[in-house]
Every structure is written in structure tokens, then in C-alpha cells.
């Protein structure tokens, strides 16, 4: 036991995403890095994603055998991806002389609700992980999965291995949660969209949450929320170069805040419009209650000024929730006597995020001017104190991101 040591070793949770365990070479590289970390004196818990695009491949297979995606069976299927990686990483660790054992989400004590395909963690009982650490092993945990209160296997939503890693780091009181991925940190825009994007040394939790919520998929939104609530320091870094990356930190009141830190893009949503809605109290409540009962997350909402006693209500939802949203809206449309129900999956969203926006008027005007100079039409707008989002046509998103990145002085020299 480490009790006799005066200096406490750090406990590091290292999460490796799909590309980081994409093939045998990558898995061996991961094993070597874990061995190096251990040789430096730290304890390590590894959390893995499925290899490469394996989760997408499994979803395609499901679609090939059935027109439906029964949620319980989808979870059974998709969790197989992480099971493969955890066993392979554990074997690769053994091959470089690091003793380890792999654990499914259920074995790691990740208890979730019963909401298949997007389950929420209710509780973590990491007894087996603690025992493995105490025995000197490196536990390798399958990300993205848990077991429900009904004893069924669940998944935490796409990108959910980030949540597993942060949740375990919080439960084990780890010193840091390292998210290893295929970029060297969090950038001022998705480097695949804006080639002039710069790596940010530090990002506040507030900014990272806005980025994750508006398309900066480098971290899953729920993992950032979880990390902030439980004060887990997050370090996003590369499993290709191993160089230090970006720290997600509590806001430092003495820090000079950038007005705009990042531009994000998102083409994963669609717009739903209910037209000719009678303009009277309770109608919007009825609509959004139905959507919430159908477990549809609604994002931006716009209601037009009423004309002759009727109005239009538009909102955005994840494309994956579009069918459920349309079904729920049709019930309400008929009940309230609204004239039309339409949807549009050709939209995209560009957003500016920056903690300094709170105290800087003029950002909105400059954003609109920049889009207008490029002839890009704005269809919807939403803001928070540190973010402005515009819905535009999906095929103009890349141009919009690059133009805004340049206009707000974010381009790398
Ligand atoms: P992993 O499989 O490791 O979880 P993801 O594909 O989920 O990796 O996330 C990494 C990707 O996130 C990068 O390849 C990058 O294209 C994308 N990304 C989007 N926005 C950003 C950003 N602001 N900074 C860095 N990467 C970003
Ligand atoms: N394999 C899962 C996915 O592709 C979870 C993850 O990678 O975080 O969404
Ligand atoms: Mg990810």
C-alpha cells in the first residue's frame, strides 16, 4: 500500500477515443504511454472507446437487418465495440509488462437510468476499480456504457466515453482526467473546418460547455457539465504526439477574457415549424410538453409576431430526434387546429463563444455584418451571455465559420 509514502502518487484517468485505439499499432502506442505514465509514479485508470468508426459500422449493420432500432437491442449491440477495445488494450498492456484487467461499464459500477441509447448516470460504485488499483493493476474500463436500475445494459449517448471517464475520475477523486484524441487540444474552431484555427492553452468550463453544446464535438457536453460540477480538471490532448494540450479550468477572475474565443459549427440539427398556430395562452406549453414527454430535446426556439390571431413556432432538434419530434408535433397540431407542420434538415448553425462577450457590445452587429458581406442569410438567432448562434443553410456553414474566424482575429499567424 502507498500509505507509507510521504508523497502521494497522482491518480490519472486516461480516456482514449476511437482513433486513438483505431488499430493494433495505435493500441500498442497507448499501452506504451500508459507504461510511461506508470513508470513516472502515477496510478492510471484507462477508459476506452470502440475502435475507429466501429460504432457507426454496428449501427449500419442494425439498419441492414431491421427498419427499426429497438433501443434495448441497440445498446446490447453497440456496447460490444468498447468491449473489444478494452480487452485488446488490456492484452497490449500485458505485453509491455503492465499488469491490468478490463471491466465493462457494469463491472465498473456505472449505474444508469433506463433511458436506452441516452442513459444518464445515477450512481457510480467503483469498488472493483479501487480493488484493482489497490492490487497494483491498471483497470481498463469500457466507455459509453452502464447497467440500468432494471439490470439492462445501457449506453450514454454518442461520444459518451467522455462521460464515463469524467464520472470515474470524480468518483475515484482522480487528480486529472486526460482526454486523448486525434487533435492536439481544443482549437478556436474545428481544425478540419477552419485550417487557420489555433490551439487554446486554457478554456473555461463555461466556454467549453457552450462550445460542446454548439458543435465543438471534441468533448461531449455532458462530460463538461459533470467535470464542472465535480471539479474534475480536464486535459484534452493528442495520442499521436503526446504533447501537452488544452486545460479546461474554472474561470479565473483575474484573467483577461477574450471577447471571442472560438467559432463552432453544427449540422446535426433540423428545424421544425408549426404554422398557423392560434395565438393564445397554453398553446406553446402544450406543444413543448408533448415534445418533452417524447424525450425530444429542443434547442433554439423562435415564435413570430402574430398576424390575424395566428403565429408560427419554429425550433431545432437533433436530426436523430426528428421523427419523434414530428410525430409529437402532429398530435398537438391536430389538437390545437394549427394549419401546417413542416421540417427542414438542410440547416446548419454557426456560433461565436467567448467569456468576454458579456461586457462587449458590438459582437452581434459584427457577426451579422460578416455573414451579410458573404451573402449568407440568417434564418434564426439565439444568444446566451457568452454565445451568439445563427442558423444558416447547411451548405454555407464552412464558409461562415472561416469568415467569422478571420473577422474576429482568431486566425493563426
Ligand atoms: P474521439 O474519438 O477521440 O472522442 P472525436 O471525433 O469525438 O474524437 O473528437 C475529436 C474531433 O473533434 C477532432 O478530430 C475535430 O475534428 C473535432 N473538433 C470539433 N471542434 C473542435 C475544436 N474546437 N477543437 C478541436 N477539435 C474539434
Ligand atoms: N463509441 C461511442 C461512439 O462512437 C462512444 C465514444 O466513442 O465516446 O459514440
Ligand atoms: Mg469523442
Coordinates of C-alpha atoms and ligand atoms in Angstrom, one line a residue:
X1 CA 0.0 0.0 0.0
X2 CA 1.0 3.6 -0.7
X3 CA 0.3 4.6 2.9
X4 CA 4.0 4.6 3.8
X5 CA 4.9 7.0 1.0
X6 CA 5.1 10.6 2.1
X7 CA 4.4 11.9 -1.4
X8 CA 1.1 10.8 -2.8
X9 CA 1.2 9.5 -6.3
X10 CA -1.3 11.1 -8.6
X11 CA -4.2 9.2 -10.0
X12 CA -4.8 9.8 -13.6
X13 CA -7.8 8.8 -15.7
X14 CA -6.8 8.5 -19.3
X15 CA -9.6 8.2 -21.9
X16 CA -8.7 7.1 -25.4
X17 CA -11.2 7.9 -28.2
X18 CA -11.9 5.8 -31.4
X19 CA -8.9 6.9 -33.5
X20 CA -6.6 6.6 -30.5
X21 CA -7.3 2.8 -30.4
X22 CA -8.1 2.6 -34.2
X23 CA -5.8 -0.4 -35.0
X24 CA -3.2 -2.7 -33.4
X25 CA -0.4 -0.1 -33.8
X26 CA -2.4 2.6 -32.1
X27 CA -3.3 0.2 -29.3
X28 CA 0.3 -0.7 -28.7
X29 CA 1.2 3.0 -28.7
X30 CA -1.5 3.6 -26.0
X31 CA -0.1 0.7 -23.9
X32 CA 3.4 2.2 -24.1
X33 CA 2.1 5.6 -23.0
X34 CA 0.3 4.0 -20.0
X35 CA 3.5 2.2 -19.1
X36 CA 5.4 5.5 -19.3
X37 CA 2.9 7.2 -17.0
X38 CA 3.2 4.4 -14.5
X39 CA 6.9 4.5 -14.7
X40 CA 6.6 8.2 -13.8
X41 CA 5.0 7.1 -10.5
X42 CA 1.3 7.7 -11.2
X43 CA -1.6 5.3 -11.0
X44 CA -3.7 5.1 -14.1
X45 CA -7.3 4.1 -14.9
X46 CA -7.9 3.7 -18.6
X47 CA -11.2 4.3 -20.3
X48 CA -11.6 3.3 -24.0
X49 CA -13.9 4.0 -26.9
X50 CA -14.7 1.5 -29.7
X51 CA -12.0 1.1 -32.3
X52 CA -12.2 3.7 -35.1
X53 CA -15.7 4.0 -36.6
X54 CA -16.8 0.6 -35.2
X55 CA -19.9 2.1 -33.5
X56 CA -21.1 3.6 -36.9
X57 CA -20.4 0.2 -38.6
X58 CA -22.6 -1.6 -35.9
X59 CA -25.4 1.0 -36.5
X60 CA -25.2 0.3 -40.2
X61 CA -25.4 -3.5 -39.6
X62 CA -28.5 -2.9 -37.4
X63 CA -30.1 -0.9 -40.2
X64 CA -29.4 -3.7 -42.7
X65 CA -31.3 -6.2 -40.7
X66 CA -34.2 -4.2 -39.5
X67 CA -36.1 -1.0 -40.3
X68 CA -36.4 -0.3 -36.6
X69 CA -33.7 0.4 -34.0
X70 CA -35.1 -1.2 -30.8
X71 CA -33.3 0.8 -28.1
X72 CA -32.5 -2.1 -25.7
X73 CA -31.0 -4.2 -28.5
X74 CA -29.1 -1.3 -29.9
X75 CA -27.5 -0.8 -26.6
X76 CA -26.6 -4.5 -26.4
X77 CA -25.1 -4.2 -29.9
X78 CA -23.2 -1.0 -29.5
X79 CA -21.6 -1.8 -26.2
X80 CA -19.8 -4.7 -28.0
X81 CA -17.5 -2.1 -29.6
X82 CA -16.0 -0.9 -26.3
X83 CA -15.7 -4.5 -25.0
X84 CA -13.4 -5.3 -27.9
X85 CA -11.1 -2.4 -27.3
X86 CA -10.9 -2.9 -23.5
X87 CA -9.8 -6.5 -23.9
X88 CA -7.2 -5.6 -26.6
X89 CA -5.8 -2.7 -24.6
X90 CA -5.5 -4.8 -21.6
X91 CA -3.7 -7.5 -23.5
X92 CA -1.4 -4.9 -25.1
X93 CA -0.6 -3.6 -21.6
X94 CA 0.3 -7.1 -20.5
X95 CA 2.7 -7.4 -23.5
X96 CA 4.6 -4.3 -22.3
X97 CA 4.8 -5.6 -18.7
X98 CA 1.9 -3.7 -17.2
X99 CA -0.5 -5.8 -15.2
X100 CA -4.1 -4.9 -16.0
X101 CA -7.6 -6.1 -16.1
X102 CA -10.6 -5.0 -18.2
X103 CA -14.0 -4.1 -16.9
X104 CA -17.3 -3.5 -18.6
X105 CA -19.3 -0.4 -17.6
X106 CA -21.5 -2.7 -15.4
X107 CA -18.5 -4.2 -13.7
X108 CA -17.1 -0.8 -13.1
X109 CA -20.2 0.1 -11.2
X110 CA -21.7 2.7 -13.7
X111 CA -25.4 2.6 -12.7
X112 CA -27.8 4.4 -15.1
X113 CA -31.4 5.2 -15.6
X114 CA -33.4 3.0 -18.0
X115 CA -33.4 5.6 -20.9
X116 CA -31.8 3.3 -23.5
X117 CA -29.4 4.9 -26.1
X118 CA -29.1 8.1 -24.0
X119 CA -29.0 6.9 -20.4
X120 CA -27.9 9.1 -17.6
X121 CA -25.5 8.0 -14.8
X122 CA -27.4 7.8 -11.5
X123 CA -24.6 6.4 -9.3
X124 CA -21.1 5.1 -9.5
X125 CA -19.9 2.2 -7.4
X126 CA -16.3 1.7 -8.5
X127 CA -15.4 -0.9 -5.8
X128 CA -13.8 -3.3 -8.4
X129 CA -11.8 -0.5 -9.9
X130 CA -10.5 0.5 -6.5
X131 CA -9.7 -3.1 -5.7
X132 CA -7.8 -3.4 -9.0
X133 CA -5.8 -0.2 -8.2
X134 CA -5.0 -1.4 -4.7
X135 CA -3.8 -4.7 -6.2
X136 CA -1.4 -2.7 -8.4
X137 CA -3.3 -3.3 -11.7
X138 CA -4.3 -0.8 -14.4
X139 CA -8.0 -1.1 -14.8
X140 CA -9.2 -0.7 -18.4
X141 CA -12.9 0.3 -18.5
X142 CA -15.2 0.2 -21.4
X143 CA -16.5 3.7 -22.0
X144 CA -20.0 4.8 -23.1
X145 CA -21.9 2.0 -21.2
X146 CA -23.5 1.2 -17.9
X147 CA -26.2 -1.0 -16.4
X148 CA -29.6 0.3 -15.6
X149 CA -31.6 0.1 -12.4
X150 CA -33.6 -2.6 -14.3
X151 CA -30.3 -4.6 -14.8
X152 CA -30.2 -4.0 -18.6
X153 CA -27.1 -2.8 -20.4
X154 CA -27.4 0.9 -21.5
X155 CA -25.3 3.4 -23.5
X156 CA -24.8 7.0 -22.6
X157 CA -25.3 8.6 -26.0
X158 CA -22.8 9.2 -28.8
X159 CA -19.5 10.4 -27.6
X160 CA -20.4 9.0 -24.2
X161 CA -16.9 7.6 -23.3
X162 CA -16.0 11.1 -22.3
X163 CA -18.8 10.9 -19.6
X164 CA -17.5 7.6 -18.4
X165 CA -14.0 9.0 -18.0
X166 CA -15.1 12.1 -16.1
X167 CA -17.6 10.2 -13.9
X168 CA -14.9 7.7 -12.9
X169 CA -12.4 10.5 -12.3
X170 CA -14.9 12.2 -10.0
X171 CA -15.9 9.0 -8.1
X172 CA -12.2 8.0 -7.7
X173 CA -11.2 11.6 -6.8
X174 CA -8.6 11.4 -9.6
X175 CA -6.1 14.3 -9.9
X176 CA -6.8 14.8 -13.6
X177 CA -8.9 13.3 -16.4
X178 CA -6.9 13.2 -19.6
X179 CA -8.9 13.0 -22.9
X180 CA -6.7 11.6 -25.6
X181 CA -7.9 12.2 -29.1
X182 CA -6.8 12.9 -32.7
X183 CA -6.1 16.6 -32.4
X184 CA -3.6 18.3 -30.0
X185 CA -6.3 20.1 -27.9
X186 CA -9.3 22.4 -28.1
X187 CA -9.0 24.8 -31.0
X188 CA -10.5 28.2 -31.8
X189 CA -12.6 26.3 -34.4
X190 CA -12.8 22.7 -35.6
X191 CA -9.3 22.4 -37.3
X192 CA -10.9 20.3 -40.0
X193 CA -13.3 23.1 -40.9
X194 CA -11.0 26.1 -40.3
X195 CA -7.4 25.3 -41.3
X196 CA -6.3 28.5 -39.6
X197 CA -7.7 27.5 -36.2
X198 CA -5.3 27.9 -33.2
X199 CA -4.9 25.7 -30.2
X200 CA -6.2 27.2 -27.0
X201 CA -4.0 26.7 -23.9
X202 CA -6.9 27.1 -21.5
X203 CA -10.7 27.2 -21.9
X204 CA -13.1 27.9 -19.0
X205 CA -15.8 25.4 -18.2
X206 CA -18.4 27.9 -19.2
X207 CA -16.9 28.4 -22.6
X208 CA -16.3 24.7 -23.1
X209 CA -19.9 24.0 -22.3
X210 CA -21.1 26.5 -24.9
X211 CA -18.7 25.1 -27.4
X212 CA -19.7 21.5 -26.7
X213 CA -23.4 22.4 -26.9
X214 CA -23.0 24.1 -30.3
X215 CA -20.9 21.6 -32.2
X216 CA -17.4 21.5 -30.8
X217 CA -17.6 17.7 -30.5
X218 CA -14.1 17.3 -29.1
X219 CA -15.8 16.9 -25.7
X220 CA -19.3 15.6 -25.1
X221 CA -21.4 18.3 -23.4
X222 CA -22.4 16.1 -20.5
X223 CA -18.8 15.3 -19.7
X224 CA -18.0 19.0 -19.4
X225 CA -21.1 19.6 -17.2
X226 CA -20.1 16.7 -15.0
X227 CA -16.5 17.8 -14.7
X228 CA -17.5 21.3 -13.7
X229 CA -20.0 20.1 -11.1
X230 CA -17.4 17.8 -9.5
X231 CA -14.3 20.0 -10.0
X232 CA -12.5 17.4 -12.2
X233 CA -9.6 19.1 -14.1
X234 CA -9.8 18.1 -17.7
X235 CA -6.8 18.0 -20.1
X236 CA -7.6 17.4 -23.8
X237 CA -4.5 16.2 -25.7
X238 CA -3.2 14.1 -28.6
X239 CA -2.5 10.4 -28.6
X240 CA -0.4 10.9 -31.7
X241 CA 2.1 13.5 -30.5
X242 CA 1.6 13.1 -26.7
X243 CA 2.4 16.8 -26.3
X244 CA 0.5 18.9 -23.6
X245 CA -2.8 20.1 -25.0
X246 CA -5.7 22.3 -23.6
X247 CA -6.7 22.5 -19.9
X248 CA -10.4 23.1 -19.1
X249 CA -10.3 25.2 -15.9
X250 CA -12.5 27.1 -13.5
X251 CA -12.8 30.7 -14.6
X252 CA -10.1 32.9 -13.1
X253 CA -11.5 36.3 -12.3
X254 CA -8.1 37.9 -12.7
X255 CA -7.8 36.5 -16.3
X256 CA -8.3 38.9 -19.2
X257 CA -11.1 37.3 -21.1
X258 CA -11.0 37.0 -24.8
X259 CA -14.1 38.6 -26.4
X260 CA -14.4 35.7 -28.8
X261 CA -12.5 32.5 -28.1
X262 CA -14.0 30.2 -30.6
X263 CA -16.3 29.7 -33.6
X264 CA -18.3 26.4 -33.6
X265 CA -20.4 24.7 -36.3
X266 CA -23.1 22.2 -36.1
X267 CA -25.0 20.5 -38.9
X268 CA -26.6 17.8 -36.8
X269 CA -29.9 19.6 -36.2
X270 CA -33.1 20.1 -38.2
X271 CA -35.7 22.7 -38.0
X272 CA -39.4 22.0 -37.3
X273 CA -42.1 24.7 -37.9
X274 CA -45.7 24.6 -36.8
X275 CA -47.5 27.2 -38.8
X276 CA -50.9 29.0 -38.3
X277 CA -50.8 28.3 -34.5
X278 CA -53.7 30.0 -32.7
X279 CA -52.1 32.8 -30.6
X280 CA -53.5 32.1 -27.1
X281 CA -52.0 31.2 -23.8
X282 CA -51.2 27.5 -23.2
X283 CA -50.6 26.5 -26.8
X284 CA -46.7 26.6 -26.6
X285 CA -46.9 24.9 -23.3
X286 CA -48.9 22.0 -24.8
X287 CA -46.5 21.7 -27.7
X288 CA -43.3 21.6 -25.7
X289 CA -44.9 19.3 -23.0
X290 CA -45.6 16.8 -25.7
X291 CA -42.1 17.0 -27.1
X292 CA -40.6 16.7 -23.6
X293 CA -42.8 13.6 -22.9
X294 CA -41.5 12.1 -26.2
X295 CA -37.9 12.7 -24.8
X296 CA -37.1 15.1 -27.6
X297 CA -34.5 17.8 -26.6
X298 CA -35.5 21.1 -28.2
X299 CA -32.8 23.6 -28.8
X300 CA -33.4 27.0 -30.4
X301 CA -37.0 28.3 -30.4
X302 CA -38.4 31.2 -32.4
X303 CA -42.0 32.5 -32.4
X304 CA -43.1 35.0 -34.9
X305 CA -45.2 38.0 -34.2
X306 CA -48.8 37.1 -34.6
X307 CA -50.8 38.1 -37.6
X308 CA -54.6 37.8 -37.6
X309 CA -54.5 35.9 -34.4
X310 CA -52.1 33.1 -35.5
X311 CA -48.4 32.7 -35.4
X312 CA -45.6 30.4 -36.4
X313 CA -43.4 28.5 -34.0
X314 CA -40.0 27.1 -35.2
X315 CA -37.5 25.2 -33.2
X316 CA -34.4 23.0 -33.8
X317 CA -33.9 19.3 -32.7
X318 CA -31.2 16.7 -33.3
X319 CA -31.8 15.1 -36.7
X320 CA -31.8 11.8 -34.8
X321 CA -34.9 13.0 -32.9
X322 CA -36.7 14.5 -36.0
X323 CA -39.1 11.6 -36.5
X324 CA -40.1 11.6 -32.8
X325 CA -40.4 15.4 -32.9
X326 CA -42.7 15.3 -36.0
X327 CA -44.9 12.6 -34.5
X328 CA -45.3 14.5 -31.2
X329 CA -46.0 17.8 -33.1
X330 CA -48.6 16.2 -35.4
X331 CA -50.7 15.2 -32.4
X332 CA -50.6 18.7 -31.0
X333 CA -51.1 20.3 -34.4
X334 CA -54.3 18.5 -34.9
X335 CA -55.5 19.1 -31.3
X336 CA -54.9 22.9 -31.4
X337 CA -56.0 23.3 -35.0
X338 CA -52.7 24.7 -36.4
X339 CA -52.6 24.9 -40.1
X340 CA -49.2 23.4 -41.1
X341 CA -46.3 21.2 -39.8
X342 CA -43.1 21.3 -41.8
X343 CA -39.4 20.3 -41.3
X344 CA -36.1 21.3 -42.8
X345 CA -33.0 19.2 -42.4
X346 CA -30.8 21.5 -44.6
X347 CA -29.9 23.9 -41.8
X348 CA -26.6 24.4 -40.0
X349 CA -25.6 26.6 -37.1
X350 CA -22.6 28.8 -36.6
X351 CA -21.8 30.2 -33.1
X352 CA -19.4 32.6 -31.5
X353 CA -18.3 31.7 -28.0
X354 CA -16.3 34.0 -25.6
X355 CA -16.4 34.8 -21.9
X356 CA -15.6 38.5 -22.7
X357 CA -18.8 38.9 -24.7
X358 CA -20.7 39.7 -21.5
X359 CA -19.0 43.1 -21.4
X360 CA -18.6 43.8 -25.1
X361 CA -21.4 45.2 -27.2
X362 CA -21.0 45.1 -30.9
X363 CA -20.1 41.4 -31.3
X364 CA -23.6 40.7 -32.6
X365 CA -23.5 43.5 -35.2
X366 CA -20.1 42.4 -36.4
X367 CA -21.2 38.8 -36.7
X368 CA -24.3 39.8 -38.8
X369 CA -22.2 42.2 -40.9
X370 CA -19.6 39.4 -41.6
X371 CA -22.3 36.9 -42.7
X372 CA -24.1 39.6 -44.8
X373 CA -20.8 40.5 -46.5
X374 CA -20.7 36.9 -47.7
X375 CA -24.3 36.9 -48.7
X376 CA -25.2 34.3 -46.1
X377 CA -28.8 34.6 -45.0
X378 CA -29.6 34.3 -41.2
X379 CA -32.7 32.2 -40.5
X380 CA -32.7 32.0 -36.7
X381 CA -30.8 33.7 -33.9
X382 CA -30.2 32.7 -30.3
X383 CA -27.9 34.1 -27.6
X384 CA -26.6 33.4 -24.1
X385 CA -24.4 35.8 -22.1
X386 CA -21.3 34.3 -23.7
X387 CA -22.6 32.9 -27.0
X388 CA -24.3 34.0 -30.2
X389 CA -25.7 31.4 -32.7
X390 CA -27.1 31.9 -36.2
X391 CA -28.9 29.3 -38.2
X392 CA -27.9 29.4 -41.9
X393 CA -28.1 27.0 -44.8
X394 CA -26.0 23.9 -44.1
X395 CA -24.0 24.3 -47.3
X396 CA -22.8 27.8 -46.2
X397 CA -21.6 26.7 -42.7
X398 CA -17.9 26.1 -43.6
X399 CA -17.7 29.5 -45.4
X400 CA -19.4 31.2 -42.4
X401 CA -17.0 29.6 -39.9
X402 CA -13.9 30.7 -41.8
X403 CA -15.2 34.2 -42.4
X404 CA -16.1 34.7 -38.7
X405 CA -12.8 33.2 -37.6
X406 CA -10.9 35.7 -39.7
X407 CA -13.2 38.7 -38.9
X408 CA -12.8 38.2 -35.1
X409 CA -9.0 38.0 -35.4
X410 CA -8.7 34.3 -34.5
X411 CA -6.6 33.1 -37.5
X412 CA -3.2 31.7 -36.7
X413 CA -0.3 33.9 -37.8
Ligands
LIG1 P1 -12.6 10.9 -30.1 O1 -12.9 9.7 -31.0 O2 -11.2 10.9 -29.7 O3 -13.6 11.1 -29.0 P2 -14.0 13.0 -31.6 O4 -14.1 12.7 -33.1 O5 -15.2 12.7 -30.7 O6 -12.7 12.1 -31.1 O7 -13.5 14.4 -31.3 C1 -12.3 14.9 -31.9 C2 -12.6 15.8 -33.1 O8 -13.4 16.9 -32.7 C3 -11.5 16.3 -33.9 O9 -11.0 15.4 -34.8 C4 -12.0 17.6 -34.5 O10 -12.3 17.4 -35.9 C5 -13.4 17.8 -33.8 N1 -13.5 19.2 -33.3 C6 -14.6 19.9 -33.4 N2 -14.4 21.1 -32.9 C7 -13.2 21.2 -32.4 C8 -12.4 22.2 -31.7 N3 -12.9 23.4 -31.4 N4 -11.1 21.9 -31.3 C9 -10.6 20.6 -31.6 N5 -11.3 19.6 -32.2 C10 -12.6 19.9 -32.6
LIG2 N1 -18.1 4.6 -29.3 C1 -19.1 5.6 -28.9 C2 -19.4 6.5 -30.1 O1 -18.9 6.4 -31.2 C3 -18.7 6.3 -27.7 C4 -17.5 7.2 -27.8 O2 -16.7 7.0 -28.7 O3 -17.3 8.0 -26.9 O4 -20.3 7.4 -29.9
LIG3 MG1 -15.5 12.0 -28.8

